[in-house]
CSV table of C-alpha atoms and ligand atoms in Angstrom, one decimal:
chain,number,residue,atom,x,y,z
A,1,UNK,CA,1.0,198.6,46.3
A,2,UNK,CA,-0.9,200.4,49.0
A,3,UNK,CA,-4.8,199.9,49.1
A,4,UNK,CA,-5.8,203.3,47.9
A,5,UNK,CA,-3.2,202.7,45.4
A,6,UNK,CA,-4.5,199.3,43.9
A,7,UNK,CA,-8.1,201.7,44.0
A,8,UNK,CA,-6.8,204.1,41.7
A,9,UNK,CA,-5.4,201.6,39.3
A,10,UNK,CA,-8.8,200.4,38.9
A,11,UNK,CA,-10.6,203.9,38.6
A,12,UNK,CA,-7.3,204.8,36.1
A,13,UNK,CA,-7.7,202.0,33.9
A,14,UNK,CA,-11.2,202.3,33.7
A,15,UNK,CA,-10.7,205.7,32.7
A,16,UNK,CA,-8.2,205.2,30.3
A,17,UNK,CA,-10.2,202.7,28.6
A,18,UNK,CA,-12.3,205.8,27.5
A,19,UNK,CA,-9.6,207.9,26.8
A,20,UNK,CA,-5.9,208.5,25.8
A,21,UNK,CA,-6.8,212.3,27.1
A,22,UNK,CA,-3.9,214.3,29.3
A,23,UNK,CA,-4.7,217.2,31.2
A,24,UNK,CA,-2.8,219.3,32.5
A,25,UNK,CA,-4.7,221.2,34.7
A,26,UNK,CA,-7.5,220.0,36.7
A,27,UNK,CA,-9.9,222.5,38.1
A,28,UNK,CA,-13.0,221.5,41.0
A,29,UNK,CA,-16.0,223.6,40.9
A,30,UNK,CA,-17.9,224.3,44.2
A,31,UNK,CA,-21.3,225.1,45.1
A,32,UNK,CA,-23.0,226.8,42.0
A,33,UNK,CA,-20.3,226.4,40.1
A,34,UNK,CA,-21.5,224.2,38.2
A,35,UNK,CA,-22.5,225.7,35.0
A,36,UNK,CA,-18.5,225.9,33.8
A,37,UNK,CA,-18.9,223.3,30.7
A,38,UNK,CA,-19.8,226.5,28.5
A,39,UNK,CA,-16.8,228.1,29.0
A,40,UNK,CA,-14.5,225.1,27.8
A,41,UNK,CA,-14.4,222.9,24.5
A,42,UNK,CA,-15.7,219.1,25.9
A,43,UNK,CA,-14.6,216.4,24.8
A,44,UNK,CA,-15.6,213.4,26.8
A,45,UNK,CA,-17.9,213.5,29.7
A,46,UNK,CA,-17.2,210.4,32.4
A,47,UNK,CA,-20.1,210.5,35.0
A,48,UNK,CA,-18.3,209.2,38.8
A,49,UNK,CA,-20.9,207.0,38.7
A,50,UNK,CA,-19.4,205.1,36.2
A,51,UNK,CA,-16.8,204.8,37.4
A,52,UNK,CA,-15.7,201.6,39.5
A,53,UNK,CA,-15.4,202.2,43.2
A,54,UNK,CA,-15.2,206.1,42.5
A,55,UNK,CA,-17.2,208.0,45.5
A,56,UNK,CA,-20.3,209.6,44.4
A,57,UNK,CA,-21.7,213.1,45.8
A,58,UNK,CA,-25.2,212.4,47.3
A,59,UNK,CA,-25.6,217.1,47.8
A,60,UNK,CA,-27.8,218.7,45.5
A,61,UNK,CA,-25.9,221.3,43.0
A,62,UNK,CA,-23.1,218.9,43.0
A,63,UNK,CA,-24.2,216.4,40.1
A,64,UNK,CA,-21.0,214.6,39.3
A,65,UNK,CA,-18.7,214.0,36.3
A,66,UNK,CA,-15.4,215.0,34.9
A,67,UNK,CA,-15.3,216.9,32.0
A,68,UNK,CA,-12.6,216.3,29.9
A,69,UNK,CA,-11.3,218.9,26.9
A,70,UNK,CA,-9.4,222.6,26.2
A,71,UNK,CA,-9.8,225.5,28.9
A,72,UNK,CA,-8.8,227.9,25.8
A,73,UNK,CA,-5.7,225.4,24.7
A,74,UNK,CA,-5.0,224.0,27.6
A,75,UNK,CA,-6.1,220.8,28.2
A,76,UNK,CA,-8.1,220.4,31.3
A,77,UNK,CA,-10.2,218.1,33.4
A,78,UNK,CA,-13.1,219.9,35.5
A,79,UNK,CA,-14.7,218.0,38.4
A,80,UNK,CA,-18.9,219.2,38.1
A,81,UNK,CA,-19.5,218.3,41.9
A,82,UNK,CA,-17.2,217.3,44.3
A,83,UNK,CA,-17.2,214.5,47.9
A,84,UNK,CA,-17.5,215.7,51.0
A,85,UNK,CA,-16.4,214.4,54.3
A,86,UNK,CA,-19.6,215.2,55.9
A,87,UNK,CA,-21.7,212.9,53.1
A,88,UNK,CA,-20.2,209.7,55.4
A,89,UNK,CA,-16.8,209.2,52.7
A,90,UNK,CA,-13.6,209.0,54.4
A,91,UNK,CA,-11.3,211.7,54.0
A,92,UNK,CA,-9.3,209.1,51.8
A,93,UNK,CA,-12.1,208.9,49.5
A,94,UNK,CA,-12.9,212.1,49.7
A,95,UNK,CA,-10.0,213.0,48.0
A,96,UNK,CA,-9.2,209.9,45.6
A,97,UNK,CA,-10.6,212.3,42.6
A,98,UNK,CA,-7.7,214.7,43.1
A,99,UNK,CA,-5.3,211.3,42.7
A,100,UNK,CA,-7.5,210.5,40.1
A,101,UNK,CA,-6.3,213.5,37.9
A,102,UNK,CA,-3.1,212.6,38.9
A,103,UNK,CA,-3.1,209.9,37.4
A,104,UNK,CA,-4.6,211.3,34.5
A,105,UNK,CA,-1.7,213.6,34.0
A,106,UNK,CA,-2.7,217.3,35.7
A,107,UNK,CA,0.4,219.0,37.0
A,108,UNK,CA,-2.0,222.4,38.3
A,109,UNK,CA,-4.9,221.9,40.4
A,110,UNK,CA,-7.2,225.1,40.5
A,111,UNK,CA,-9.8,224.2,43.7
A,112,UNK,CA,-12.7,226.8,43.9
A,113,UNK,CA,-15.7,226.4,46.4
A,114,UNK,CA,-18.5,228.4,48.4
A,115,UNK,CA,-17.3,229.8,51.7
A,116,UNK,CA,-18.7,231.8,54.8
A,117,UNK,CA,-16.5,235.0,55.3
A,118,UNK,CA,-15.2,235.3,58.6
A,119,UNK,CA,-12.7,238.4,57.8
A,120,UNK,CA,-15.0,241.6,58.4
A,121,UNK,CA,-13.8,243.4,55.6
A,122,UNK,CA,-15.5,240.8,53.6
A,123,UNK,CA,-18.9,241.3,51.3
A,124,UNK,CA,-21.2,238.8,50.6
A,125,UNK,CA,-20.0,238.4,46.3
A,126,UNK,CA,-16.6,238.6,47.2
A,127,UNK,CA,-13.9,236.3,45.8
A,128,UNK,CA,-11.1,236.1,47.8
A,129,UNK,CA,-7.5,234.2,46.7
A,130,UNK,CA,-7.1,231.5,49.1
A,131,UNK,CA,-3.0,232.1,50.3
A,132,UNK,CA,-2.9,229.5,53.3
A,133,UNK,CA,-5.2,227.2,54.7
A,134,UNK,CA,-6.2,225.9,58.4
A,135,UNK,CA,-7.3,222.1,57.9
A,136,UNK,CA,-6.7,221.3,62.0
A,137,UNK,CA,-10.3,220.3,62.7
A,138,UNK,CA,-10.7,218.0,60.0
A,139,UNK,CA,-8.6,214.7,60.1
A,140,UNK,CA,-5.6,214.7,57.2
A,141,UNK,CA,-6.8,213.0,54.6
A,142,UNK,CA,-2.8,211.2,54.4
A,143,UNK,CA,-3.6,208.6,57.4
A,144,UNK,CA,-3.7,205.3,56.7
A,145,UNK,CA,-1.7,203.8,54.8
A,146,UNK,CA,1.3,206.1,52.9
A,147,UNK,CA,0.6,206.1,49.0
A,148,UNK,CA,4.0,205.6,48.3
A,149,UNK,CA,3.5,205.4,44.6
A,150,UNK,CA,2.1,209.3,44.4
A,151,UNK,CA,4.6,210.7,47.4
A,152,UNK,CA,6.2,210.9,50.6
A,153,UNK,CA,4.7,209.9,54.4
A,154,UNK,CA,5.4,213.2,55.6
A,155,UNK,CA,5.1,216.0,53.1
A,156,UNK,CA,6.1,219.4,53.6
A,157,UNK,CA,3.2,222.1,53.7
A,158,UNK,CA,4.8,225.3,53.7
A,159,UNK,CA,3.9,226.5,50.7
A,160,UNK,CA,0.6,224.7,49.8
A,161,UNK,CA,-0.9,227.4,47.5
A,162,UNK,CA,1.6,227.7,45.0
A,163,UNK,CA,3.2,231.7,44.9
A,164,UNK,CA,3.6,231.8,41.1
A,165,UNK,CA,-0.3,230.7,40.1
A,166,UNK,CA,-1.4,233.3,43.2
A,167,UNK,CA,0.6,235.7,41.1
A,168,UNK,CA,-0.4,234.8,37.8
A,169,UNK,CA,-3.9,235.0,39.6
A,170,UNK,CA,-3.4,238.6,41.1
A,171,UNK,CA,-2.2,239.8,38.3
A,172,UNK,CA,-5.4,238.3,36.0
A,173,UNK,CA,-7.8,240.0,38.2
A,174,UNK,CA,-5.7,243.4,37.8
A,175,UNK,CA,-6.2,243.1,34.2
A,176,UNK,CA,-9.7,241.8,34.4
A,177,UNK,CA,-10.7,244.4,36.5
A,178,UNK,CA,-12.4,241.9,39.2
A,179,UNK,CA,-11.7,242.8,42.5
A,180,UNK,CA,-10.1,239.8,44.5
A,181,UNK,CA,-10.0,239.6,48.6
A,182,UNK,CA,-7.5,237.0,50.1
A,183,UNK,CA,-6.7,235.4,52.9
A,184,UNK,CA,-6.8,231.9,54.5
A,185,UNK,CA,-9.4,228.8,54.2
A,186,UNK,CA,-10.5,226.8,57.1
A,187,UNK,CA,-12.4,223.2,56.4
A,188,UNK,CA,-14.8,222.3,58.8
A,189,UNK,CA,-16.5,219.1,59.0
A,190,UNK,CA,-19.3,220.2,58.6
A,191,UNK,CA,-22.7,219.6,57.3
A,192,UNK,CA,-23.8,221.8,60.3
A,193,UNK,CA,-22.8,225.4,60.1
A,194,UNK,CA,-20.8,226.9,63.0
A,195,UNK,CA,-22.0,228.7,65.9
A,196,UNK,CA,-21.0,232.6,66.6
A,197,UNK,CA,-18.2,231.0,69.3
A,198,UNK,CA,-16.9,229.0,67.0
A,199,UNK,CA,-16.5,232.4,64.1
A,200,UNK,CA,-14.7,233.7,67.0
A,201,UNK,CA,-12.4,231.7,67.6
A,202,UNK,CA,-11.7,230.6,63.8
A,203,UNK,CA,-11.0,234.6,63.5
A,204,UNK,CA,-9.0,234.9,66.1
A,205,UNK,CA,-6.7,231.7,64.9
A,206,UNK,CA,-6.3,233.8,61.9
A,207,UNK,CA,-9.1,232.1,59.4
A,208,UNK,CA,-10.9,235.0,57.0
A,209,UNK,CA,-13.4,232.1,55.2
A,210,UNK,CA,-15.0,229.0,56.6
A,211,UNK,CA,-15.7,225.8,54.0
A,212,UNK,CA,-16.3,222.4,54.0
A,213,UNK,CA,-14.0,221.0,51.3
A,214,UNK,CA,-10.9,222.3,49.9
A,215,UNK,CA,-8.1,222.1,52.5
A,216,UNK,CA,-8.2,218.6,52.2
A,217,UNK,CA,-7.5,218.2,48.6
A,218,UNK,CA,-4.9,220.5,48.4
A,219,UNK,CA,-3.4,218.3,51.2
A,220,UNK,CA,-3.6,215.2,49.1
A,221,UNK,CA,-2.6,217.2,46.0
A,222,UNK,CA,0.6,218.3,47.5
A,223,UNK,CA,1.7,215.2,49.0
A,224,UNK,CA,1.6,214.3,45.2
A,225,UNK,CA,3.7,217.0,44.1
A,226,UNK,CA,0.4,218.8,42.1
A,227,UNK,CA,0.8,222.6,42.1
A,228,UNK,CA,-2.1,224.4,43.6
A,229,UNK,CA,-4.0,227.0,43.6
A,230,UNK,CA,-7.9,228.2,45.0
A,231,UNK,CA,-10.3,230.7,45.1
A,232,UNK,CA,-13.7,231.5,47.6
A,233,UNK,CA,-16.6,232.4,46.1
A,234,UNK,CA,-18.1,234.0,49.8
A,235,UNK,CA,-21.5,233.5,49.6
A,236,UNK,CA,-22.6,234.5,53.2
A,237,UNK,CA,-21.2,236.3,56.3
A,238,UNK,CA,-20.5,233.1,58.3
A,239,UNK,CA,-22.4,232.7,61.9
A,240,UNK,CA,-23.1,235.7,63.9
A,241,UNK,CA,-21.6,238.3,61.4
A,242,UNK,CA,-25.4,239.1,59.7
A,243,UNK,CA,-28.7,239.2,60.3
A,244,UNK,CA,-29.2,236.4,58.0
A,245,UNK,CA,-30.2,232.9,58.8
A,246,UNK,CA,-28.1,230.3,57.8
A,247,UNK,CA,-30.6,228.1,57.9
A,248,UNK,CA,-32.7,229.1,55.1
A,249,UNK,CA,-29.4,230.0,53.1
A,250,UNK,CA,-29.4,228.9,49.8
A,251,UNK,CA,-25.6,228.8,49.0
A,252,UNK,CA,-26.1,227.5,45.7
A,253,UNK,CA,-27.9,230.3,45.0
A,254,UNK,CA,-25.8,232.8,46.3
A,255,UNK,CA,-22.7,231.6,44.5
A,256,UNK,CA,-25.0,231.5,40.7
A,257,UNK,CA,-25.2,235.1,41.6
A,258,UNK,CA,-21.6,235.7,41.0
A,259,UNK,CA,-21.0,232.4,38.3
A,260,UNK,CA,-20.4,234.8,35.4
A,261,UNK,CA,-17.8,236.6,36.7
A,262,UNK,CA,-16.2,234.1,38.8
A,263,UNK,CA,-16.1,231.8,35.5
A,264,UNK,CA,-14.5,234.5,33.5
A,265,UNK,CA,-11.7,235.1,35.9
A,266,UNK,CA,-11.2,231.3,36.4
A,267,UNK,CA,-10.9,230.3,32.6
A,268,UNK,CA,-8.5,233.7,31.7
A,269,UNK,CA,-6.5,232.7,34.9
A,270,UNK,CA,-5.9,228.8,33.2
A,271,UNK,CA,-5.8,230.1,30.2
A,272,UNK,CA,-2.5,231.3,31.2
A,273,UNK,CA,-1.0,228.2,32.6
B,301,HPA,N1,-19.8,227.8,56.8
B,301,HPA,C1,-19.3,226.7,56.3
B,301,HPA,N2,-19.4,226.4,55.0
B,301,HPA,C2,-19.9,227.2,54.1
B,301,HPA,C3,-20.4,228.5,54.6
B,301,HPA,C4,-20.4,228.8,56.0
B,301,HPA,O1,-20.8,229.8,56.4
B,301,HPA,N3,-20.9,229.1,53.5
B,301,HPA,C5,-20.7,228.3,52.4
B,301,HPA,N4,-20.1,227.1,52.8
């Protein structure tokens, strides 16, 4: 068994010594986010601190458990706080939670997150589908070592956001009457935000929303055969596309503006799946 896969078997077990609990869809909550435990029926809380070996997130608004129960009567796990590459975690551990629900039995991963919009046709509040991603200027979280056990050295990305959930997700906002942008994600390294240049050239390369997470769990989530699907909460016009300063921007706060909603859309969408 590969490393990272003798890691997971550790974090698993512990887990499962909790619980016998499947879920079938996980979901990941970004930046304020992270008030989401009202809208589903918990059933057992595991803090990632508990967890042996299991990365914790060191960012404020990110505060770290799983949540385990019914997303209407589906059963679920929700990650309250996700890794990030920028924190000093490896892109390998950055990703082991995804694996993680794996593991745990999730066949649908719904990734949401906070994002800078790069397309101009964008406003700050906007939620926009995620249909494609750009993860080139962050390194894949697949090197090292293949785990063989979850899938294949080289897996096909074609179709990384599943075309059936962005349906099913289309079609929910339709009917919730919640208007939904889309277009493609790019991860960054971050923890830096980018200059106006960079904007440029992210737009011109065909990015509309700028993040640091996301790509790189659907990546690992893929090469395991999880279906998956995203939305952007855009909580800023990214680097030289306001007046605002991205210095003193409180994306937390930003994204809490929109929770409600963005909630609502979110639980009807997995309600469905
Ligand atoms: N850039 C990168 N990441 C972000 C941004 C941004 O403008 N907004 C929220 N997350």
């Amino acid at each position: 068994m590969s490393r990272q896969g003798e890691k997971l078997a550790k974090c698993y077990e512990y887990c499962r010594s909790l619980t016998d609990f499947k879920p079938k869809a996980g979901l990941i909550l970004g930046s304020g986010l992270g008030g989401y435990a009202k809208n589903m029926k918990v059933e057992l809380e595991i803090p990632y601190g508990d967890i042996p070996e299991f990365p914790v997130s060191t960012v404020q608004g990110h505060d770290g458990k799983f949540l385990f129960g019914y997303i209407g009567t589906v059963p679920a796990v929700v990650m309250k706080g996700r890794v990030h590459y920028y924190e000093g975690y490896s892109m390998e551990e950055a990703v082991l939670p995804v694996r993680l629900m794996k593991r745990m039995g999730i066949e649908i991963l719904f990734l949401t997150n906070a994002a800078g919009g790069i397309n101009r046709s964008f406003c700050v509040g906007d939620f926009m589908l995620i249909t494609d991603q750009i993860s080139s200027f962050v390194p894949s979280p697949l090197i090292g070592e293949n785990v063989s056990e979850l899938g294949e050295r080289f897996p096909d990305m074609t179709h990384i956001y599943d075309e059936k959930l962005q349906k099913l997700i289309r079609k929910t906002a339709e009917e919730e009457q919640v208007a939904l942008q889309e277009g493609v994600y790019l991860q960054t390294t971050g923890p830096n935000f980018e200059s106006p240049a960079e904007i440029r050239m992210y737009g011109l390369l065909g990015a509309d929303a700028v993040g640091m997470s996301t790509a790189c769990e659907a990546i690992a989530a893929r090469h395991a055969g999880i279906r998956v699907c995203g939305i952007s909460l855009i909580s800023n016009m990214a680097s030289g596309l306001s007046d605002e300063e991205l210095g003193s921007l409180d994306v937390q706060k930003a994204a809490e503006q929109r929770a409600g909603e963005f909630e609502r859309l979110v639980t009807t969408c997995i309600g469905k799946m």
